[in-house]
Amino acid sequence: MKKYLFYPGCSMETTAKAYDMSMREILEPLGLKFEEIDDWNCCGATEYVSLSLTPAYALIGRNLALASKQANGTSTVVASCSACYLNLAKADHYMLERTSLGEKVNTALAAGDLHYNPGTLIIRHLLDVLVNDVGLDAIQKSVTRPLKGLRVAPYVGCMVPRPDYEKRWSDTEYPTELSRLLKVLGAEVIDFPLSTHCCGGHMTQISPNVAYELLRRLLHAAEEYQADLMVTLCPMCQMNLDAYQAEVNRHLHTSFRMPIIFFTQLIGLAMGKDPQKLGFGREIVDTRPALNRIGVELPEPTETKSQPRRPKKTGLPMPQMPGTDEVEQ
Amino acid sequence: MTQKLIDPDDISSSGLPKERIGVYVCHCGSNIAGMVDVSDVAHWAGDELKDRGVVVSRDYKFMCSSLGQELIQKDIQEQGLTRVVVAACSPHLHENTFRTACGKAGLNPYLCELVSIREQVSWVHTDKTAATEKSKAVISGGVERVIHHQPLEPLHVPIHPATLVVGGGIAGIQAALEIADAGFPVYMVEREPSIGGHMAQFDKTFPTLDCSACILTPKMVSVGTHPNITLFTWSEVVRVDGFVGNFTVTIQKKARYVNEELCTGCGICQEKCPKKIIDTEYEAGLGYRKAVYTPFPQAVPKYPVLDRPNCTYFSKGTCKACEKFCPTGAIDFTQEDEFITVQVGNCILATGYDLFNPRRVTNYGYGRLANVFTSLEFERLSNAAGPTNGNIVLRDGVTTPKSVGIVNCVGSRDRNYNNYCSVICCMQGLKFAHLVKERTGATVYNFYIDMRTAYKAYDEFYQRVLEEGTLFVRGKVADITDAARLPGEEGKIIIQVEDTLVGKQRRIPVDMVLLSAGLEPRHDAKEVAKLFGISCSSDGWVIEKHPKLDPVATMTEGIFIAGCVQGPKDIPQSVAQGAAASARVLGRIQQGEIALEPFRASVDQDSCSGCRICNNLCPFNAILFHEDRMVTEINPALCQGCGTCIAACPAGAISGTGFSNEQIMAQIEGLLMINFEHRATVPA
């Protein structure tokens, strides 16, 4: 059993429940033991660092300090969410590189009797651990139900391979880790050209028309390559592509029906685990047609899902600014 | 001050006879005078170093001018100077000038010391007061050192008339032919089965568009048939011993499995060989060759090479088709590598370049997208003798492209890969644009950062290609993808680029992309440089003796360079360097001998403990050990005066003429101004 500290981040317990469920299903068979960091807090996601640097790093630094306190026989922190992974790695990197930042963060942490020596923890993404520590050979050995006939688009997203402070990934533009992993599971992996392009991130909230176009490009490319489904490794990518697919279709007059699932769900499936325990059925775009193709049956959804609706506006309309071309909410 | 106690008139404080020293401080225009108060320095040396033997101290605008030199000569004759210290530029530049000047005035040249107050003082400092004080310290060091100098005579060594040329590309061919035509023997060593180099792969050459093979093959034939040239192809230099004038070079002649005495070059073996292999060298991966092959029909020499790892007989133990059909019985499966030793006086390295591997720029899609080609692939594609008979087609082998994008600066002028400009790509890209237009009528886009068309008739060619209708887009290509986003992009390769002249992002769908990959040093350039005792810059290109004034020589005497081994260059420049290197070698051969610096190490046999620490350190194998007496001796003919053994000797038993321990210690004491009670006060 290899032991790691685990930083789940906010989404694993909520929107990315399927990611969490499937990950926990496959850890033990692959000889991994994840110890959750006690009392962890938000990583600041993509917004905070762009608003105010020092408090943002202090927020992340608290997680690092807690982790280093808890480090017992391991100094590796694994994050499953791309934003969490990048934020933890970024804070560690810049606290080390800019001593004044490190000092400021530690001054803030001292208020809670915490301290972090930058550079003492190793921050890694779940995919990296699976591919490089567990190894593709071991994963291949655990496959009992190869995903033969399933055409998948490997979507890595933009935050995992960039900027790659520790040079862990095979390439920043076309990293091959996810593709190699999926091939080992028996899936037919397309050479997805937009594998590391942006999903729009939180643009879905603040500038939806930008996000819709970015999502359209990804979905369009996956469809062009006749992928049965898209595989992600980031809760935000999954949510954007899955939950906003209908919005993209509505605004851009497209008709995508591309299921978006987490790579851990496919590993679990190939290991022969129960699809329901892997969180299948929680996604919005139906995965059943794709999985039926390889003989995996999923039960009918018990409740009909509907697109989350925004609450109706009650206030007065905002004055229109010149040049505003935002999509009407 | 202690030295005042000793009578300054006849004995100096070091116990040596009092010398009469002249100090000369150069202004170098404003190069030195702009940062150093030269007249203050000269006055200081005249006053304060008087008791060290300084009898004359002057400053002058240009010491290296003939008037400056005459100044020294006049002082030597009139004032009876016995030592000279010149404070000016680096010894690399003018040490020889001042030594010669002293020699002409009757003073042994090695009694002159040049100290640098330009490279090591004025050019690197910004505080004039401190720089002036440092100059004084540097001169004080020079004066202390020169007291210990000995009159020396240069060593004369004979120059062996033969020359080694490594690399049979156009630069090496030119160098070899110039020397051979002058009547001196040349050994040419080429790693590949044939000479010709990269130029043999090209179809046309810019800007004249003359056929590359037509101008190259006559020269190749001359090399092959020249009575003064001994050609070793499929061979590599594995060892170089000796020094300028007398190198002993060991050449590994790899087994060809073809008896060159018997082979007529008829080509039946290639025809009958059943094994087809992708030719990644000559055909750049676009064509095939057999396991026994000559890379191209005009190859020199005509004898084929049997590629052992790919040969069916060597891997499976049966086949021998080539042997069965060879009409002269020239195939010899028992052949082994030969090691040949030759004596040469000089070496010319013309080992060329490797093409940058564009797979490294993953966003350009080479290796993933079928119709993205490298520049060398396109050279073969457009070559009438190439795999498609000169038809410019897509990777499917039949479809003619309707639109072609040429991307410049792939791996060049890019911090992520190589910072330098690869020189040839702009003109090469223009040539490609012309050829594509001429042969397919396709729409051609040329993506460039800056269009660099220097040299004769180059810009005229650019204008011609402009007039032919090639579309030029100024901007570094960001992405080359098959992910269609807009209507009309399906099935195409899309080039995403910022058009910096318009300030807009463009997406240009094309059928074919040509990557003008940059030039890189040979993958083993550093090992080859080490073999010949020369050095490479951090980029990997071999460092020349002087970037402007001595581009074909190296810091190691007798080793010259030509062509792309020194840095990216096109054919005319490579030819010019090949000729220039040969001119330097011929000059040496004509003189018959060369004067070497007499700086040699020697062992004080009484102090030598016989520990043998120095024995294996000598890079020139100049150290021998006398078992009977248990002492080490240095052969002055082989010693190059590098000083390695001197530094290593735990007993301090080894010293060097021209850089003895006394000289070095005295110079350090001088630099530290320990003769002065009050240290020079340098303002903080």
mmCIF file with all atom_site columns, N, CA and C in Angstrom, chain A residues 203-255:
data_model
loop_
_atom_site.group_PDB
_atom_site.id
_atom_site.type_symbol
_atom_site.label_atom_id
_atom_site.label_alt_id
_atom_site.label_comp_id
_atom_site.label_asym_id
_atom_site.label_entity_id
_atom_site.label_seq_id
_atom_site.pdbx_PDB_ins_code
_atom_site.Cartn_x
_atom_site.Cartn_y
_atom_site.Cartn_z
_atom_site.occupancy
_atom_site.B_iso_or_equiv
_atom_site.pdbx_formal_charge
_atom_site.auth_seq_id
_atom_site.auth_comp_id
_atom_site.auth_asym_id
_atom_site.auth_atom_id
_atom_site.pdbx_PDB_model_num
ATOM 1   N N  . MET A 1 203 ? -15.695 31.225 -16.847 1.00 0.00 ? 203 MET A N  1
ATOM 2   C CA . MET A 1 203 ? -16.305 32.120 -17.824 1.00 0.00 ? 203 MET A CA 1
ATOM 3   C C  . MET A 1 203 ? -17.793 31.802 -18.001 1.00 0.00 ? 203 MET A C  1
ATOM 4   N N  . THR A 1 204 ? -18.197 30.550 -17.696 1.00 0.00 ? 204 THR A N  1
ATOM 5   C CA . THR A 1 204 ? -19.613 30.215 -17.791 1.00 0.00 ? 204 THR A CA 1
ATOM 6   C C  . THR A 1 204 ? -20.433 31.115 -16.876 1.00 0.00 ? 204 THR A C  1
ATOM 7   N N  . GLN A 1 205 ? -19.802 31.620 -15.819 1.00 0.00 ? 205 GLN A N  1
ATOM 8   C CA . GLN A 1 205 ? -20.520 32.482 -14.883 1.00 0.00 ? 205 GLN A CA 1
ATOM 9   C C  . GLN A 1 205 ? -20.450 33.946 -15.289 1.00 0.00 ? 205 GLN A C  1
ATOM 10  N N  . ILE A 1 206 ? -19.286 34.393 -15.765 1.00 0.00 ? 206 ILE A N  1
ATOM 11  C CA . ILE A 1 206 ? -19.127 35.837 -15.944 1.00 0.00 ? 206 ILE A CA 1
ATOM 12  C C  . ILE A 1 206 ? -19.199 36.278 -17.386 1.00 0.00 ? 206 ILE A C  1
ATOM 13  N N  . SER A 1 207 ? -18.957 35.403 -18.318 1.00 0.00 ? 207 SER A N  1
ATOM 14  C CA . SER A 1 207 ? -19.018 35.805 -19.722 1.00 0.00 ? 207 SER A CA 1
ATOM 15  C C  . SER A 1 207 ? -19.415 34.593 -20.553 1.00 0.00 ? 207 SER A C  1
ATOM 16  N N  . PRO A 1 208 ? -20.675 34.191 -20.421 1.00 0.00 ? 208 PRO A N  1
ATOM 17  C CA . PRO A 1 208 ? -21.078 32.887 -20.977 1.00 0.00 ? 208 PRO A CA 1
ATOM 18  C C  . PRO A 1 208 ? -20.812 32.740 -22.474 1.00 0.00 ? 208 PRO A C  1
ATOM 19  N N  . ASN A 1 209 ? -20.941 33.819 -23.244 1.00 0.00 ? 209 ASN A N  1
ATOM 20  C CA . ASN A 1 209 ? -20.785 33.627 -24.689 1.00 0.00 ? 209 ASN A CA 1
ATOM 21  C C  . ASN A 1 209 ? -19.369 33.194 -25.045 1.00 0.00 ? 209 ASN A C  1
ATOM 22  N N  . VAL A 1 210 ? -18.387 33.661 -24.252 1.00 0.00 ? 210 VAL A N  1
ATOM 23  C CA . VAL A 1 210 ? -17.011 33.214 -24.457 1.00 0.00 ? 210 VAL A CA 1
ATOM 24  C C  . VAL A 1 210 ? -16.912 31.725 -24.152 1.00 0.00 ? 210 VAL A C  1
ATOM 25  N N  . ALA A 1 211 ? -17.480 31.353 -23.007 1.00 0.00 ? 211 ALA A N  1
ATOM 26  C CA . ALA A 1 211 ? -17.393 29.954 -22.583 1.00 0.00 ? 211 ALA A CA 1
ATOM 27  C C  . ALA A 1 211 ? -18.111 29.034 -23.562 1.00 0.00 ? 211 ALA A C  1
ATOM 28  N N  . TYR A 1 212 ? -19.279 29.464 -24.054 1.00 0.00 ? 212 TYR A N  1
ATOM 29  C CA . TYR A 1 212 ? -20.034 28.597 -24.956 1.00 0.00 ? 212 TYR A CA 1
ATOM 30  C C  . TYR A 1 212 ? -19.236 28.297 -26.223 1.00 0.00 ? 212 TYR A C  1
ATOM 31  N N  . GLU A 1 213 ? -18.544 29.326 -26.733 1.00 0.00 ? 213 GLU A N  1
ATOM 32  C CA . GLU A 1 213 ? -17.762 29.099 -27.945 1.00 0.00 ? 213 GLU A CA 1
ATOM 33  C C  . GLU A 1 213 ? -16.618 28.115 -27.669 1.00 0.00 ? 213 GLU A C  1
ATOM 34  N N  . LEU A 1 214 ? -15.967 28.291 -26.513 1.00 0.00 ? 214 LEU A N  1
ATOM 35  C CA . LEU A 1 214 ? -14.868 27.372 -26.178 1.00 0.00 ? 214 LEU A CA 1
ATOM 36  C C  . LEU A 1 214 ? -15.389 25.942 -26.027 1.00 0.00 ? 214 LEU A C  1
ATOM 37  N N  . LEU A 1 215 ? -16.547 25.815 -25.377 1.00 0.00 ? 215 LEU A N  1
ATOM 38  C CA . LEU A 1 215 ? -17.125 24.488 -25.200 1.00 0.00 ? 215 LEU A CA 1
ATOM 39  C C  . LEU A 1 215 ? -17.528 23.899 -26.545 1.00 0.00 ? 215 LEU A C  1
ATOM 40  N N  . ARG A 1 216 ? -18.069 24.755 -27.415 1.00 0.00 ? 216 ARG A N  1
ATOM 41  C CA . ARG A 1 216 ? -18.485 24.279 -28.737 1.00 0.00 ? 216 ARG A CA 1
ATOM 42  C C  . ARG A 1 216 ? -17.299 23.676 -29.497 1.00 0.00 ? 216 ARG A C  1
ATOM 43  N N  . ARG A 1 217 ? -16.157 24.368 -29.423 1.00 0.00 ? 217 ARG A N  1
ATOM 44  C CA . ARG A 1 217 ? -14.981 23.873 -30.141 1.00 0.00 ? 217 ARG A CA 1
ATOM 45  C C  . ARG A 1 217 ? -14.618 22.462 -29.678 1.00 0.00 ? 217 ARG A C  1
ATOM 46  N N  . LEU A 1 218 ? -14.642 22.280 -28.357 1.00 0.00 ? 218 LEU A N  1
ATOM 47  C CA . LEU A 1 218 ? -14.256 20.977 -27.804 1.00 0.00 ? 218 LEU A CA 1
ATOM 48  C C  . LEU A 1 218 ? -15.245 19.901 -28.236 1.00 0.00 ? 218 LEU A C  1
ATOM 49  N N  . LEU A 1 219 ? -16.538 20.219 -28.091 1.00 0.00 ? 219 LEU A N  1
ATOM 50  C CA . LEU A 1 219 ? -17.565 19.229 -28.404 1.00 0.00 ? 219 LEU A CA 1
ATOM 51  C C  . LEU A 1 219 ? -17.554 18.923 -29.902 1.00 0.00 ? 219 LEU A C  1
ATOM 52  N N  . HIS A 1 220 ? -17.352 19.984 -30.699 1.00 0.00 ? 220 HIS A N  1
ATOM 53  C CA . HIS A 1 220 ? -17.331 19.824 -32.144 1.00 0.00 ? 220 HIS A CA 1
ATOM 54  C C  . HIS A 1 220 ? -16.184 18.908 -32.561 1.00 0.00 ? 220 HIS A C  1
ATOM 55  N N  . ALA A 1 221 ? -14.998 19.166 -32.011 1.00 0.00 ? 221 ALA A N  1
ATOM 56  C CA . ALA A 1 221 ? -13.836 18.356 -32.380 1.00 0.00 ? 221 ALA A CA 1
ATOM 57  C C  . ALA A 1 221 ? -14.053 16.904 -31.979 1.00 0.00 ? 221 ALA A C  1
ATOM 58  N N  . ALA A 1 222 ? -14.619 16.681 -30.769 1.00 0.00 ? 222 ALA A N  1
ATOM 59  C CA . ALA A 1 222 ? -14.853 15.303 -30.309 1.00 0.00 ? 222 ALA A CA 1
ATOM 60  C C  . ALA A 1 222 ? -15.847 14.617 -31.230 1.00 0.00 ? 222 ALA A C  1
ATOM 61  N N  . GLU A 1 223 ? -16.866 15.367 -31.664 1.00 0.00 ? 223 GLU A N  1
ATOM 62  C CA . GLU A 1 223 ? -17.870 14.790 -32.536 1.00 0.00 ? 223 GLU A CA 1
ATOM 63  C C  . GLU A 1 223 ? -17.280 14.490 -33.919 1.00 0.00 ? 223 GLU A C  1
ATOM 64  N N  . GLU A 1 224 ? -16.448 15.427 -34.422 1.00 0.00 ? 224 GLU A N  1
ATOM 65  C CA . GLU A 1 224 ? -15.781 15.230 -35.711 1.00 0.00 ? 224 GLU A CA 1
ATOM 66  C C  . GLU A 1 224 ? -15.006 13.917 -35.720 1.00 0.00 ? 224 GLU A C  1
ATOM 67  N N  . TYR A 1 225 ? -14.391 13.624 -34.601 1.00 0.00 ? 225 TYR A N  1
ATOM 68  C CA . TYR A 1 225 ? -13.594 12.406 -34.496 1.00 0.00 ? 225 TYR A CA 1
ATOM 69  C C  . TYR A 1 225 ? -14.443 11.200 -34.124 1.00 0.00 ? 225 TYR A C  1
ATOM 70  N N  . GLN A 1 226 ? -15.742 11.393 -34.098 1.00 0.00 ? 226 GLN A N  1
ATOM 71  C CA . GLN A 1 226 ? -16.699 10.319 -33.794 1.00 0.00 ? 226 GLN A CA 1
ATOM 72  C C  . GLN A 1 226 ? -16.400 9.645  -32.463 1.00 0.00 ? 226 GLN A C  1
ATOM 73  N N  . ALA A 1 227 ? -16.111 10.456 -31.457 1.00 0.00 ? 227 ALA A N  1
ATOM 74  C CA . ALA A 1 227 ? -15.899 9.902  -30.125 1.00 0.00 ? 227 ALA A CA 1
ATOM 75  C C  . ALA A 1 227 ? -17.247 9.534  -29.521 1.00 0.00 ? 227 ALA A C  1
ATOM 76  N N  . ASP A 1 228 ? -17.273 8.422  -28.780 1.00 0.00 ? 228 ASP A N  1
ATOM 77  C CA . ASP A 1 228 ? -18.498 8.037  -28.081 1.00 0.00 ? 228 ASP A CA 1
ATOM 78  C C  . ASP A 1 228 ? -18.686 8.881  -26.835 1.00 0.00 ? 228 ASP A C  1
ATOM 79  N N  . LEU A 1 229 ? -17.581 9.200  -26.215 1.00 0.00 ? 229 LEU A N  1
ATOM 80  C CA . LEU A 1 229 ? -17.661 10.052 -25.038 1.00 0.00 ? 229 LEU A CA 1
ATOM 81  C C  . LEU A 1 229 ? -16.331 10.767 -24.816 1.00 0.00 ? 229 LEU A C  1
ATOM 82  N N  . MET A 1 230 ? -16.412 11.788 -23.966 1.00 0.00 ? 230 MET A N  1
ATOM 83  C CA . MET A 1 230 ? -15.204 12.545 -23.643 1.00 0.00 ? 230 MET A CA 1
ATOM 84  C C  . MET A 1 230 ? -14.814 12.221 -22.216 1.00 0.00 ? 230 MET A C  1
ATOM 85  N N  . VAL A 1 231 ? -13.510 12.058 -22.001 1.00 0.00 ? 231 VAL A N  1
ATOM 86  C CA . VAL A 1 231 ? -13.018 11.704 -20.675 1.00 0.00 ? 231 VAL A CA 1
ATOM 87  C C  . VAL A 1 231 ? -12.258 12.897 -20.103 1.00 0.00 ? 231 VAL A C  1
ATOM 88  N N  . THR A 1 232 ? -12.611 13.300 -18.889 1.00 0.00 ? 232 THR A N  1
ATOM 89  C CA . THR A 1 232 ? -11.928 14.434 -18.276 1.00 0.00 ? 232 THR A CA 1
ATOM 90  C C  . THR A 1 232 ? -11.246 13.992 -16.990 1.00 0.00 ? 232 THR A C  1
ATOM 91  N N  . LEU A 1 233 ? -10.423 14.863 -16.456 1.00 0.00 ? 233 LEU A N  1
ATOM 92  C CA . LEU A 1 233 ? -9.810  14.581 -15.167 1.00 0.00 ? 233 LEU A CA 1
ATOM 93  C C  . LEU A 1 233 ? -9.963  15.778 -14.248 1.00 0.00 ? 233 LEU A C  1
ATOM 94  N N  . CYS A 1 234 ? -10.921 16.651 -14.558 1.00 0.00 ? 234 CYS A N  1
ATOM 95  C CA . CYS A 1 234 ? -11.087 17.862 -13.780 1.00 0.00 ? 234 CYS A CA 1
ATOM 96  C C  . CYS A 1 234 ? -12.570 18.114 -13.539 1.00 0.00 ? 234 CYS A C  1
ATOM 97  N N  . PRO A 1 235 ? -12.967 18.328 -12.295 1.00 0.00 ? 235 PRO A N  1
ATOM 98  C CA . PRO A 1 235 ? -14.393 18.559 -12.004 1.00 0.00 ? 235 PRO A CA 1
ATOM 99  C C  . PRO A 1 235 ? -14.967 19.749 -12.760 1.00 0.00 ? 235 PRO A C  1
ATOM 100 N N  . MET A 1 236 ? -14.150 20.800 -12.938 1.00 0.00 ? 236 MET A N  1
ATOM 101 C CA . MET A 1 236 ? -14.696 21.987 -13.608 1.00 0.00 ? 236 MET A CA 1
ATOM 102 C C  . MET A 1 236 ? -14.915 21.710 -15.088 1.00 0.00 ? 236 MET A C  1
ATOM 103 N N  . CYS A 1 237 ? -13.957 21.054 -15.729 1.00 0.00 ? 237 CYS A N  1
ATOM 104 C CA . CYS A 1 237 ? -14.115 20.705 -17.137 1.00 0.00 ? 237 CYS A CA 1
ATOM 105 C C  . CYS A 1 237 ? -15.362 19.855 -17.306 1.00 0.00 ? 237 CYS A C  1
ATOM 106 N N  . GLN A 1 238 ? -15.497 18.861 -16.413 1.00 0.00 ? 238 GLN A N  1
ATOM 107 C CA . GLN A 1 238 ? -16.629 17.949 -16.538 1.00 0.00 ? 238 GLN A CA 1
ATOM 108 C C  . GLN A 1 238 ? -17.930 18.712 -16.402 1.00 0.00 ? 238 GLN A C  1
ATOM 109 N N  . MET A 1 239 ? -17.992 19.609 -15.410 1.00 0.00 ? 239 MET A N  1
ATOM 110 C CA . MET A 1 239 ? -19.247 20.330 -15.183 1.00 0.00 ? 239 MET A CA 1
ATOM 111 C C  . MET A 1 239 ? -19.556 21.247 -16.357 1.00 0.00 ? 239 MET A C  1
ATOM 112 N N  . ASN A 1 240 ? -18.555 21.978 -16.833 1.00 0.00 ? 240 ASN A N  1
ATOM 113 C CA . ASN A 1 240 ? -18.794 22.890 -17.942 1.00 0.00 ? 240 ASN A CA 1
ATOM 114 C C  . ASN A 1 240 ? -19.303 22.148 -19.167 1.00 0.00 ? 240 ASN A C  1
ATOM 115 N N  . LEU A 1 241 ? -18.609 21.071 -19.526 1.00 0.00 ? 241 LEU A N  1
ATOM 116 C CA . LEU A 1 241 ? -18.968 20.362 -20.751 1.00 0.00 ? 241 LEU A CA 1
ATOM 117 C C  . LEU A 1 241 ? -20.299 19.635 -20.615 1.00 0.00 ? 241 LEU A C  1
ATOM 118 N N  . ASP A 1 242 ? -20.567 19.138 -19.418 1.00 0.00 ? 242 ASP A N  1
ATOM 119 C CA . ASP A 1 242 ? -21.768 18.328 -19.206 1.00 0.00 ? 242 ASP A CA 1
ATOM 120 C C  . ASP A 1 242 ? -22.973 19.220 -18.932 1.00 0.00 ? 242 ASP A C  1
ATOM 121 N N  . ALA A 1 243 ? -22.851 20.058 -17.925 1.00 0.00 ? 243 ALA A N  1
ATOM 122 C CA . ALA A 1 243 ? -24.013 20.830 -17.479 1.00 0.00 ? 243 ALA A CA 1
ATOM 123 C C  . ALA A 1 243 ? -24.358 21.952 -18.447 1.00 0.00 ? 243 ALA A C  1
ATOM 124 N N  . TYR A 1 244 ? -23.378 22.463 -19.181 1.00 0.00 ? 244 TYR A N  1
ATOM 125 C CA . TYR A 1 244 ? -23.671 23.575 -20.077 1.00 0.00 ? 244 TYR A CA 1
ATOM 126 C C  . TYR A 1 244 ? -23.831 23.138 -21.527 1.00 0.00 ? 244 TYR A C  1
ATOM 127 N N  . GLN A 1 245 ? -23.814 21.829 -21.756 1.00 0.00 ? 245 GLN A N  1
ATOM 128 C CA . GLN A 1 245 ? -23.947 21.357 -23.134 1.00 0.00 ? 245 GLN A CA 1
ATOM 129 C C  . GLN A 1 245 ? -25.280 21.777 -23.736 1.00 0.00 ? 245 GLN A C  1
ATOM 130 N N  . ALA A 1 246 ? -26.317 21.680 -22.934 1.00 0.00 ? 246 ALA A N  1
ATOM 131 C CA . ALA A 1 246 ? -27.631 22.069 -23.427 1.00 0.00 ? 246 ALA A CA 1
ATOM 132 C C  . ALA A 1 246 ? -27.675 23.556 -23.734 1.00 0.00 ? 246 ALA A C  1
ATOM 133 N N  . GLU A 1 247 ? -27.004 24.342 -22.901 1.00 0.00 ? 247 GLU A N  1
ATOM 134 C CA . GLU A 1 247 ? -26.948 25.798 -23.126 1.00 0.00 ? 247 GLU A CA 1
ATOM 135 C C  . GLU A 1 247 ? -26.212 26.104 -24.433 1.00 0.00 ? 247 GLU A C  1
ATOM 136 N N  . VAL A 1 248 ? -25.102 25.365 -24.647 1.00 0.00 ? 248 VAL A N  1
ATOM 137 C CA . VAL A 1 248 ? -24.349 25.546 -25.886 1.00 0.00 ? 248 VAL A CA 1
ATOM 138 C C  . VAL A 1 248 ? -25.256 25.247 -27.071 1.00 0.00 ? 248 VAL A C  1
ATOM 139 N N  . ASN A 1 249 ? -25.959 24.150 -26.986 1.00 0.00 ? 249 ASN A N  1
ATOM 140 C CA . ASN A 1 249 ? -26.860 23.755 -28.080 1.00 0.00 ? 249 ASN A CA 1
ATOM 141 C C  . ASN A 1 249 ? -27.914 24.830 -28.335 1.00 0.00 ? 249 ASN A C  1
ATOM 142 N N  . ARG A 1 250 ? -28.440 25.384 -27.237 1.00 0.00 ? 250 ARG A N  1
ATOM 143 C CA . ARG A 1 250 ? -29.509 26.366 -27.355 1.00 0.00 ? 250 ARG A CA 1
ATOM 144 C C  . ARG A 1 250 ? -28.983 27.652 -27.988 1.00 0.00 ? 250 ARG A C  1
ATOM 145 N N  . HIS A 1 251 ? -27.824 28.126 -27.516 1.00 0.00 ? 251 HIS A N  1
ATOM 146 C CA . HIS A 1 251 ? -27.324 29.421 -27.972 1.00 0.00 ? 251 HIS A CA 1
ATOM 147 C C  . HIS A 1 251 ? -26.652 29.353 -29.327 1.00 0.00 ? 251 HIS A C  1
ATOM 148 N N  . LEU A 1 252 ? -25.995 28.255 -29.620 1.00 0.00 ? 252 LEU A N  1
ATOM 149 C CA . LEU A 1 252 ? -25.223 28.187 -30.860 1.00 0.00 ? 252 LEU A CA 1
ATOM 150 C C  . LEU A 1 252 ? -25.886 27.277 -31.893 1.00 0.00 ? 252 LEU A C  1
ATOM 151 N N  . HIS A 1 253 ? -27.109 26.863 -31.612 1.00 0.00 ? 253 HIS A N  1
ATOM 152 C CA . HIS A 1 253 ? -27.910 26.054 -32.539 1.00 0.00 ? 253 HIS A CA 1
ATOM 153 C C  . HIS A 1 253 ? -27.175 24.793 -32.962 1.00 0.00 ? 253 HIS A C  1
ATOM 154 N N  . THR A 1 254 ? -26.625 24.116 -32.000 1.00 0.00 ? 254 THR A N  1
ATOM 155 C CA . THR A 1 254 ? -25.963 22.853 -32.280 1.00 0.00 ? 254 THR A CA 1
ATOM 156 C C  . THR A 1 254 ? -26.779 21.742 -31.650 1.00 0.00 ? 254 THR A C  1
ATOM 157 N N  . SER A 1 255 ? -26.350 20.515 -31.844 1.00 0.00 ? 255 SER A N  1
ATOM 158 C CA . SER A 1 255 ? -27.128 19.411 -31.270 1.00 0.00 ? 255 SER A CA 1
ATOM 159 C C  . SER A 1 255 ? -26.194 18.352 -30.703 1.00 0.00 ? 255 SER A C  1
#
